[in-house]
Amino acid sequence: MRRGRFAPTPSGKMHLGNARTALLSWLHMRSLGGEFILRMEDIDTARSRKEWAELALTDLRWLGLDWDEGPDIGGPYAPYTQSERLERYEAAFRQLEAKGSLYPCYCSRADILAAVSAPHGLSSEGPAYAGTCRHLTPAERATRGLHKEPSLRFALPEGQEVIFTDGIAGPQTFPPGSGGDFVIRRADGLYSYQLSVVVDDADMLITDVLRGSDLLDSTPRQILLCEALGLEIPEFLHVPLLNGPDGKRLAKRHGGIAISAHRESGTPPERLVGWLAYVSGLIDRPQPVSASELIDSFDLALIPREPIVVDVPHI
């Protein structure tokens, strides 16, 4: 059984880019006769809000999307909210620790920036870590530990490149060390997105991960974690982002991007779904259509391979 998911972060109102990813992931699974899972990625509790998680459910249902398992309806792999799954992340952390895959890092953000000679990092996570703390002696670690609680980093395997074929972006090759050793647990004890998403996808038997292309360069990290933890690697599919007329990623500055604003203003959901389908290449003109009407004709090959420039006021 094919199983896909949509996993929003409830750190703000759901916007057009989120909705498009949800729609495409939902259509992908429904067109294959698969199961669609909804998961709330609220691992960063400082930024997440319960009211935004509830609003996301309302917005998704208004768009005509449903799910087979989720935080509101449960399912065999519950809980579906990351803040309720900390024991699972702790178990995976201990497994990595026992394998010797982790090491303590005492660097501050300023230290990391000062050690960078070239960015070569992840677009979503800043410059690559230079490995400053990777080869500290036990004595050096003990001395630094007197002054700072360390984060724990995953040591990238020496000399290992990561090669995979993305279902939309095509063949991908990441050279050894891409992005640098990355944080698994922060100094304040918060587990990272990279660890939590890998554990969640494995626990929930996710076979297909369709998400935005801004997460494409996170994929090699997640593949390496799957290998280190002995987990199945899902198929990855990264869709190009929506950009505003200025060529930059669609954001609040472009106006009119919150789904709730369209819903509350009386916009018919079919109108918004039709616009999302049009900008995603699924239909040849922006016309009202329900999500369910798009299932039979859905084809990944129709989705553009480059970022899409949109003009929100013309929805």
mmCIF file of C-alpha atoms in Angstrom:
data_model
loop_
_atom_site.group_PDB
_atom_site.id
_atom_site.type_symbol
_atom_site.label_atom_id
_atom_site.label_comp_id
_atom_site.label_asym_id
_atom_site.label_seq_id
_atom_site.Cartn_x
_atom_site.Cartn_y
_atom_site.Cartn_z
ATOM 1 C CA MET A 1 0.000 0.000 0.000
ATOM 2 C CA ARG A 2 1.358 3.408 -0.978
ATOM 3 C CA ARG A 3 1.241 5.908 1.855
ATOM 4 C CA GLY A 4 1.832 9.634 1.561
ATOM 5 C CA ARG A 5 1.599 12.461 4.042
ATOM 6 C CA PHE A 6 1.275 16.176 4.523
ATOM 7 C CA ALA A 7 3.066 17.482 7.607
ATOM 8 C CA PRO A 8 2.535 21.190 8.236
ATOM 9 C CA THR A 9 4.308 23.169 10.938
ATOM 10 C CA PRO A 10 1.701 25.137 12.928
ATOM 11 C CA SER A 11 3.875 28.222 13.342
ATOM 12 C CA GLY A 12 1.489 30.476 11.404
ATOM 13 C CA LYS A 13 -1.556 30.438 9.164
ATOM 14 C CA MET A 14 -1.557 28.005 6.263
ATOM 15 C CA HIS A 15 -0.738 29.801 3.000
ATOM 16 C CA LEU A 16 -1.048 29.117 -0.702
ATOM 17 C CA GLY A 17 2.311 27.344 -0.938
ATOM 18 C CA ASN A 18 1.366 24.967 1.892
ATOM 19 C CA ALA A 19 -2.046 24.334 0.342
ATOM 20 C CA ARG A 20 -0.531 23.546 -3.046
ATOM 21 C CA THR A 21 1.844 20.994 -1.541
ATOM 22 C CA ALA A 22 -1.022 19.433 0.412
ATOM 23 C CA LEU A 23 -3.189 19.261 -2.701
ATOM 24 C CA LEU A 24 -0.461 17.665 -4.827
ATOM 25 C CA SER A 25 0.452 15.133 -2.139
ATOM 26 C CA TRP A 26 -3.226 14.276 -1.634
ATOM 27 C CA LEU A 27 -3.822 13.897 -5.375
ATOM 28 C CA HIS A 28 -0.715 11.748 -5.735
ATOM 29 C CA MET A 29 -1.969 9.268 -3.140
ATOM 30 C CA ARG A 30 -5.623 9.326 -4.174
ATOM 31 C CA SER A 31 -4.701 8.756 -7.836
ATOM 32 C CA LEU A 32 -2.714 5.677 -6.786
ATOM 33 C CA GLY A 33 -5.409 4.340 -4.489
ATOM 34 C CA GLY A 34 -3.075 4.927 -1.561
ATOM 35 C CA GLU A 35 -3.529 6.262 1.952
ATOM 36 C CA PHE A 36 -3.018 9.883 2.958
ATOM 37 C CA ILE A 37 -1.779 10.783 6.434
ATOM 38 C CA LEU A 38 -1.837 14.163 8.152
ATOM 39 C CA ARG A 39 0.863 14.892 10.753
ATOM 40 C CA MET A 40 1.544 18.039 12.782
ATOM 41 C CA GLU A 41 5.249 18.893 12.930
ATOM 42 C CA ASP A 42 5.251 20.966 16.107
ATOM 43 C CA ILE A 43 8.614 19.748 17.396
ATOM 44 C CA ASP A 44 9.627 23.401 17.822
ATOM 45 C CA THR A 45 7.147 24.110 20.588
ATOM 46 C CA ALA A 46 8.319 27.708 20.988
ATOM 47 C CA ARG A 47 7.051 28.583 17.495
ATOM 48 C CA SER A 48 4.032 26.286 17.221
ATOM 49 C CA ARG A 49 0.515 27.124 18.343
ATOM 50 C CA LYS A 50 -2.462 24.822 18.925
ATOM 51 C CA GLU A 51 -4.843 27.330 17.343
ATOM 52 C CA TRP A 52 -2.822 27.334 14.123
ATOM 53 C CA ALA A 53 -2.857 23.530 14.035
ATOM 54 C CA GLU A 54 -6.654 23.589 14.366
ATOM 55 C CA LEU A 55 -6.906 26.287 11.702
ATOM 56 C CA ALA A 56 -4.851 24.131 9.323
ATOM 57 C CA LEU A 57 -7.348 21.279 9.677
ATOM 58 C CA THR A 58 -10.209 23.669 8.943
ATOM 59 C CA ASP A 59 -8.450 25.097 5.878
ATOM 60 C CA LEU A 60 -7.589 21.681 4.461
ATOM 61 C CA ARG A 61 -11.148 20.402 4.854
ATOM 62 C CA TRP A 62 -12.487 23.583 3.244
ATOM 63 C CA LEU A 63 -10.252 22.850 0.236
ATOM 64 C CA GLY A 64 -11.880 19.435 -0.068
ATOM 65 C CA LEU A 65 -9.007 17.327 1.261
ATOM 66 C CA ASP A 66 -9.432 14.408 3.651
ATOM 67 C CA TRP A 67 -7.045 12.032 5.370
ATOM 68 C CA ASP A 68 -7.093 8.417 6.493
ATOM 69 C CA GLU A 69 -5.092 9.020 9.672
ATOM 70 C CA GLY A 70 -4.286 12.169 11.584
ATOM 71 C CA PRO A 71 -4.163 14.041 14.890
ATOM 72 C CA ASP A 72 -7.928 14.581 14.952
ATOM 73 C CA ILE A 73 -9.080 11.102 13.881
ATOM 74 C CA GLY A 74 -6.240 8.914 15.141
ATOM 75 C CA GLY A 75 -4.982 5.785 13.437
ATOM 76 C CA PRO A 76 -2.782 2.723 13.994
ATOM 77 C CA TYR A 77 0.440 4.743 14.203
ATOM 78 C CA ALA A 78 -0.717 7.465 16.593
ATOM 79 C CA PRO A 79 0.130 9.934 17.916
ATOM 80 C CA TYR A 80 0.285 12.106 14.808
ATOM 81 C CA THR A 81 1.578 15.203 16.597
ATOM 82 C CA GLN A 82 5.340 15.474 17.081
ATOM 83 C CA SER A 83 5.202 17.031 20.547
ATOM 84 C CA GLU A 84 3.552 13.779 21.689
ATOM 85 C CA ARG A 85 6.265 11.572 20.140
ATOM 86 C CA LEU A 86 9.344 12.604 22.118
ATOM 87 C CA GLU A 87 9.948 9.080 23.436
ATOM 88 C CA ARG A 88 10.381 7.835 19.862
ATOM 89 C CA TYR A 89 12.970 10.505 19.112
ATOM 90 C CA GLU A 90 14.785 9.717 22.335
ATOM 91 C CA ALA A 91 14.972 6.033 21.363
ATOM 92 C CA ALA A 92 16.399 6.882 17.928
ATOM 93 C CA PHE A 93 18.845 9.299 19.524
ATOM 94 C CA ARG A 94 20.096 6.580 21.874
ATOM 95 C CA GLN A 95 20.484 4.195 18.940
ATOM 96 C CA LEU A 96 22.671 6.697 17.075
ATOM 97 C CA GLU A 97 24.621 7.434 20.230
ATOM 98 C CA ALA A 98 25.295 3.725 20.811
ATOM 99 C CA LYS A 99 26.638 3.404 17.250
ATOM 100 C CA GLY A 100 29.079 6.260 17.784
ATOM 101 C CA SER A 101 27.350 8.376 15.124
ATOM 102 C CA LEU A 102 27.067 11.470 17.334
ATOM 103 C CA TYR A 103 29.480 13.885 18.938
ATOM 104 C CA PRO A 104 29.054 16.917 21.213
ATOM 105 C CA CYS A 105 29.400 20.367 19.677
ATOM 106 C CA TYR A 106 30.156 23.418 21.824
ATOM 107 C CA CYS A 107 30.156 25.984 19.016
ATOM 108 C CA SER A 108 27.937 29.034 19.158
ATOM 109 C CA ARG A 109 26.242 30.410 16.052
ATOM 110 C CA ALA A 110 28.955 33.074 15.912
ATOM 111 C CA ASP A 111 31.665 30.390 16.086
ATOM 112 C CA ILE A 112 30.105 28.539 13.163
ATOM 113 C CA LEU A 113 29.851 31.652 11.012
ATOM 114 C CA ALA A 114 33.447 32.623 11.824
ATOM 115 C CA ALA A 115 34.715 29.206 10.696
ATOM 116 C CA VAL A 116 32.978 29.329 7.315
ATOM 117 C CA SER A 117 35.105 30.065 4.265
ATOM 118 C CA ALA A 118 32.311 29.274 1.797
ATOM 119 C CA PRO A 119 28.589 28.723 2.426
ATOM 120 C CA HIS A 120 27.992 25.254 0.949
ATOM 121 C CA GLY A 121 25.268 24.616 3.481
ATOM 122 C CA LEU A 122 21.578 23.907 3.294
ATOM 123 C CA SER A 123 19.347 26.671 2.009
ATOM 124 C CA SER A 124 17.072 26.159 5.009
ATOM 125 C CA GLU A 125 19.735 25.759 7.678
ATOM 126 C CA GLY A 126 22.558 28.152 6.901
ATOM 127 C CA PRO A 127 26.247 27.495 6.212
ATOM 128 C CA ALA A 128 27.850 24.074 6.438
ATOM 129 C CA TYR A 129 29.364 23.170 9.775
ATOM 130 C CA ALA A 130 33.155 23.068 9.538
ATOM 131 C CA GLY A 131 33.532 20.101 11.917
ATOM 132 C CA THR A 132 35.288 22.162 14.578
ATOM 133 C CA CYS A 133 34.253 19.900 17.473
ATOM 134 C CA ARG A 134 34.326 16.566 15.653
ATOM 135 C CA HIS A 135 37.867 15.637 16.647
ATOM 136 C CA LEU A 136 38.140 17.173 20.108
ATOM 137 C CA THR A 137 39.884 15.004 22.674
ATOM 138 C CA PRO A 138 37.958 13.818 25.749
ATOM 139 C CA ALA A 139 39.893 16.361 27.824
ATOM 140 C CA GLU A 140 39.001 19.194 25.450
ATOM 141 C CA ARG A 141 35.352 18.190 25.551
ATOM 142 C CA ALA A 142 35.385 18.116 29.320
ATOM 143 C CA THR A 143 36.913 21.592 29.478
ATOM 144 C CA ARG A 144 34.415 23.086 27.029
ATOM 145 C CA GLY A 145 31.571 21.332 28.805
ATOM 146 C CA LEU A 146 32.319 23.348 31.938
ATOM 147 C CA HIS A 147 31.198 26.495 30.146
ATOM 148 C CA LYS A 148 28.525 25.342 27.671
ATOM 149 C CA GLU A 149 25.940 22.620 27.287
ATOM 150 C CA PRO A 150 26.644 20.985 23.914
ATOM 151 C CA SER A 151 24.371 20.158 21.034
ATOM 152 C CA LEU A 152 24.816 16.687 19.528
ATOM 153 C CA ARG A 153 25.749 16.395 15.862
ATOM 154 C CA PHE A 154 25.508 13.507 13.425
ATOM 155 C CA ALA A 155 28.927 12.710 11.971
ATOM 156 C CA LEU A 156 28.546 12.333 8.209
ATOM 157 C CA PRO A 157 30.192 9.126 6.964
ATOM 158 C CA GLU A 158 33.631 9.843 5.550
ATOM 159 C CA GLY A 159 33.779 9.853 1.751
ATOM 160 C CA GLN A 160 30.164 8.796 1.197
ATOM 161 C CA GLU A 161 28.201 10.533 -1.519
ATOM 162 C CA VAL A 162 24.426 10.290 -1.618
ATOM 163 C CA ILE A 163 22.729 9.412 -4.898
ATOM 164 C CA PHE A 164 18.991 9.096 -5.423
ATOM 165 C CA THR A 165 16.365 9.768 -8.059
ATOM 166 C CA ASP A 166 13.742 12.302 -7.105
ATOM 167 C CA GLY A 167 10.257 11.589 -8.450
ATOM 168 C CA ILE A 168 9.992 15.131 -9.823
ATOM 169 C CA ALA A 169 13.457 16.725 -9.735
ATOM 170 C CA GLY A 170 15.136 13.669 -11.301
ATOM 171 C CA PRO A 171 18.600 12.192 -10.561
ATOM 172 C CA GLN A 172 20.415 13.807 -7.626
ATOM 173 C CA THR A 173 24.017 13.474 -6.471
ATOM 174 C CA PHE A 174 25.342 15.047 -3.283
ATOM 175 C CA PRO A 175 29.114 14.814 -2.732
ATOM 176 C CA PRO A 176 30.597 13.598 0.570
ATOM 177 C CA GLY A 177 30.149 16.050 3.415
ATOM 178 C CA SER A 178 27.339 18.033 1.764
ATOM 179 C CA GLY A 179 25.917 20.464 4.308
ATOM 180 C CA GLY A 180 28.354 19.379 7.007
ATOM 181 C CA ASP A 181 27.679 17.423 10.202
ATOM 182 C CA PHE A 182 24.224 18.413 11.429
ATOM 183 C CA VAL A 183 22.498 18.811 14.764
ATOM 184 C CA ILE A 184 20.388 15.917 16.069
ATOM 185 C CA ARG A 185 19.653 17.377 19.491
ATOM 186 C CA ARG A 186 20.048 21.031 20.394
ATOM 187 C CA ALA A 187 21.765 22.229 23.534
ATOM 188 C CA ASP A 188 18.348 22.908 25.076
ATOM 189 C CA GLY A 189 17.321 19.279 24.510
ATOM 190 C CA LEU A 190 15.070 19.897 21.496
ATOM 191 C CA TYR A 191 15.334 17.168 18.854
ATOM 192 C CA SER A 192 15.941 18.312 15.294
ATOM 193 C CA TYR A 193 13.586 18.298 12.351
ATOM 194 C CA GLN A 194 15.924 15.925 10.520
ATOM 195 C CA LEU A 195 15.658 13.242 13.211
ATOM 196 C CA SER A 196 11.950 13.647 13.960
ATOM 197 C CA VAL A 197 10.827 13.534 10.338
ATOM 198 C CA VAL A 198 12.845 10.384 9.627
ATOM 199 C CA VAL A 199 11.484 8.600 12.689
ATOM 200 C CA ASP A 200 7.907 9.695 11.982
ATOM 201 C CA ASP A 201 7.958 8.652 8.323
ATOM 202 C CA ALA A 202 9.363 5.239 9.243
ATOM 203 C CA ASP A 203 6.933 4.679 12.126
ATOM 204 C CA MET A 204 3.977 5.640 9.932
ATOM 205 C CA LEU A 205 5.147 3.465 7.004
ATOM 206 C CA ILE A 206 5.322 6.423 4.633
ATOM 207 C CA THR A 207 6.366 5.295 1.160
ATOM 208 C CA ASP A 208 6.148 8.628 -0.708
ATOM 209 C CA VAL A 209 7.307 12.035 0.564
ATOM 210 C CA LEU A 210 6.044 14.825 -1.693
ATOM 211 C CA ARG A 211 7.103 18.258 -0.453
ATOM 212 C CA GLY A 212 8.545 21.605 -1.534
ATOM 213 C CA SER A 213 11.889 21.854 -3.323
ATOM 214 C CA ASP A 214 13.289 23.947 -0.463
ATOM 215 C CA LEU A 215 13.734 20.630 1.361
ATOM 216 C CA LEU A 216 15.532 18.852 -1.481
ATOM 217 C CA ASP A 217 18.963 19.416 0.049
ATOM 218 C CA SER A 218 17.738 18.015 3.380
ATOM 219 C CA THR A 219 17.087 14.692 1.676
ATOM 220 C CA PRO A 220 20.674 13.325 1.768
ATOM 221 C CA ARG A 221 20.750 13.952 5.513
ATOM 222 C CA GLN A 222 17.534 12.029 5.951
ATOM 223 C CA ILE A 223 18.744 9.181 3.752
ATOM 224 C CA LEU A 224 21.926 8.888 5.830
ATOM 225 C CA LEU A 225 19.877 8.853 9.035
ATOM 226 C CA CYS A 226 17.635 6.122 7.608
ATOM 227 C CA GLU A 227 20.709 4.054 6.841
ATOM 228 C CA ALA A 228 22.218 4.636 10.280
ATOM 229 C CA LEU A 229 18.963 3.663 11.992
ATOM 230 C CA GLY A 230 18.250 0.715 9.700
ATOM 231 C CA LEU A 231 15.029 2.242 8.333
ATOM 232 C CA GLU A 232 13.360 1.980 4.932
ATOM 233 C CA ILE A 233 14.034 4.983 2.694
ATOM 234 C CA PRO A 234 10.871 6.440 1.140
ATOM 235 C CA GLU A 235 10.604 7.791 -2.376
ATOM 236 C CA PHE A 236 11.125 11.547 -2.456
ATOM 237 C CA LEU A 237 9.308 13.973 -4.748
ATOM 238 C CA HIS A 238 10.118 17.699 -4.563
ATOM 239 C CA VAL A 239 7.839 20.220 -6.248
ATOM 240 C CA PRO A 240 9.158 23.646 -7.352
ATOM 241 C CA LEU A 241 8.105 26.542 -5.143
ATOM 242 C CA LEU A 242 5.648 29.314 -5.888
ATOM 243 C CA ASN A 243 7.382 32.690 -6.305
ATOM 244 C CA GLY A 244 5.875 36.159 -6.317
ATOM 245 C CA PRO A 245 6.205 38.635 -9.218
ATOM 246 C CA ASP A 246 9.522 39.769 -7.702
ATOM 247 C CA GLY A 247 10.928 36.267 -8.236
ATOM 248 C CA LYS A 248 11.194 35.605 -4.514
ATOM 249 C CA ARG A 249 9.474 32.808 -2.629
ATOM 250 C CA LEU A 250 5.805 33.564 -2.019
ATOM 251 C CA ALA A 251 5.451 35.195 1.406
ATOM 252 C CA LYS A 252 3.305 37.570 3.449
ATOM 253 C CA ARG A 253 4.839 40.575 1.695
ATOM 254 C CA HIS A 254 3.059 39.543 -1.511
ATOM 255 C CA GLY A 255 -0.328 39.756 0.231
ATOM 256 C CA GLY A 256 -3.388 37.519 0.046
ATOM 257 C CA ILE A 257 -1.610 34.235 0.700
ATOM 258 C CA ALA A 258 -3.430 32.993 3.841
ATOM 259 C CA ILE A 259 -6.000 30.298 3.055
ATOM 260 C CA SER A 260 -8.180 31.408 5.960
ATOM 261 C CA ALA A 261 -8.384 34.936 4.509
ATOM 262 C CA HIS A 262 -9.749 33.579 1.223
ATOM 263 C CA ARG A 263 -12.164 31.312 3.062
ATOM 264 C CA GLU A 264 -13.440 34.083 5.336
ATOM 265 C CA SER A 265 -13.837 36.524 2.431
ATOM 266 C CA GLY A 266 -16.242 34.170 0.680
ATOM 267 C CA THR A 267 -13.952 32.816 -2.030
ATOM 268 C CA PRO A 268 -15.395 29.472 -3.202
ATOM 269 C CA PRO A 269 -12.953 26.649 -2.427
ATOM 270 C CA GLU A 270 -13.286 25.361 -5.998
ATOM 271 C CA ARG A 271 -11.961 28.667 -7.277
ATOM 272 C CA LEU A 272 -8.847 28.441 -5.138
ATOM 273 C CA VAL A 273 -8.313 24.752 -5.921
ATOM 274 C CA GLY A 274 -8.667 25.526 -9.624
ATOM 275 C CA TRP A 275 -6.039 28.264 -9.369
ATOM 276 C CA LEU A 276 -3.647 25.951 -7.495
ATOM 277 C CA ALA A 277 -4.204 23.245 -10.109
ATOM 278 C CA TYR A 278 -3.578 25.713 -12.936
ATOM 279 C CA VAL A 279 -0.301 27.087 -11.559
ATOM 280 C CA SER A 280 0.784 23.481 -10.944
ATOM 281 C CA GLY A 281 0.222 22.531 -14.599
ATOM 282 C CA LEU A 282 -2.686 20.178 -13.914
ATOM 283 C CA ILE A 283 -5.269 22.123 -15.933
ATOM 284 C CA ASP A 284 -4.808 24.522 -18.849
ATOM 285 C CA ARG A 285 -6.689 27.514 -17.438
ATOM 286 C CA PRO A 286 -7.718 28.794 -14.005
ATOM 287 C CA GLN A 287 -11.268 27.554 -13.610
ATOM 288 C CA PRO A 288 -13.305 26.364 -10.606
ATOM 289 C CA VAL A 289 -12.798 22.678 -9.900
ATOM 290 C CA SER A 290 -13.079 20.472 -6.835
ATOM 291 C CA ALA A 291 -10.084 18.542 -5.531
ATOM 292 C CA SER A 292 -11.820 15.217 -6.171
ATOM 293 C CA GLU A 293 -12.400 16.111 -9.841
ATOM 294 C CA LEU A 294 -8.634 16.288 -10.368
ATOM 295 C CA ILE A 295 -7.865 12.743 -9.185
ATOM 296 C CA ASP A 296 -8.471 10.761 -12.388
ATOM 297 C CA SER A 297 -6.317 13.030 -14.591
ATOM 298 C CA PHE A 298 -3.512 13.651 -12.086
ATOM 299 C CA ASP A 299 -0.054 13.124 -13.580
ATOM 300 C CA LEU A 300 3.272 14.023 -11.943
ATOM 301 C CA ALA A 301 4.729 14.710 -15.397
ATOM 302 C CA LEU A 302 2.493 17.781 -15.725
ATOM 303 C CA ILE A 303 4.073 19.573 -12.770
ATOM 304 C CA PRO A 304 6.602 22.247 -13.861
ATOM 305 C CA ARG A 305 10.236 21.544 -13.009
ATOM 306 C CA GLU A 306 11.169 25.170 -12.323
ATOM 307 C CA PRO A 307 9.869 27.680 -9.728
ATOM 308 C CA ILE A 308 6.517 29.141 -10.713
ATOM 309 C CA VAL A 309 5.906 32.900 -10.699
ATOM 310 C CA VAL A 310 2.367 33.765 -9.623
ATOM 311 C CA ASP A 311 0.346 36.927 -9.107
ATOM 312 C CA VAL A 312 -1.846 36.313 -6.058
ATOM 313 C CA PRO A 313 -4.315 39.201 -6.628
ATOM 314 C CA HIS A 314 -5.414 37.516 -9.846
ATOM 315 C CA ILE A 315 -6.728 34.352 -8.214
#
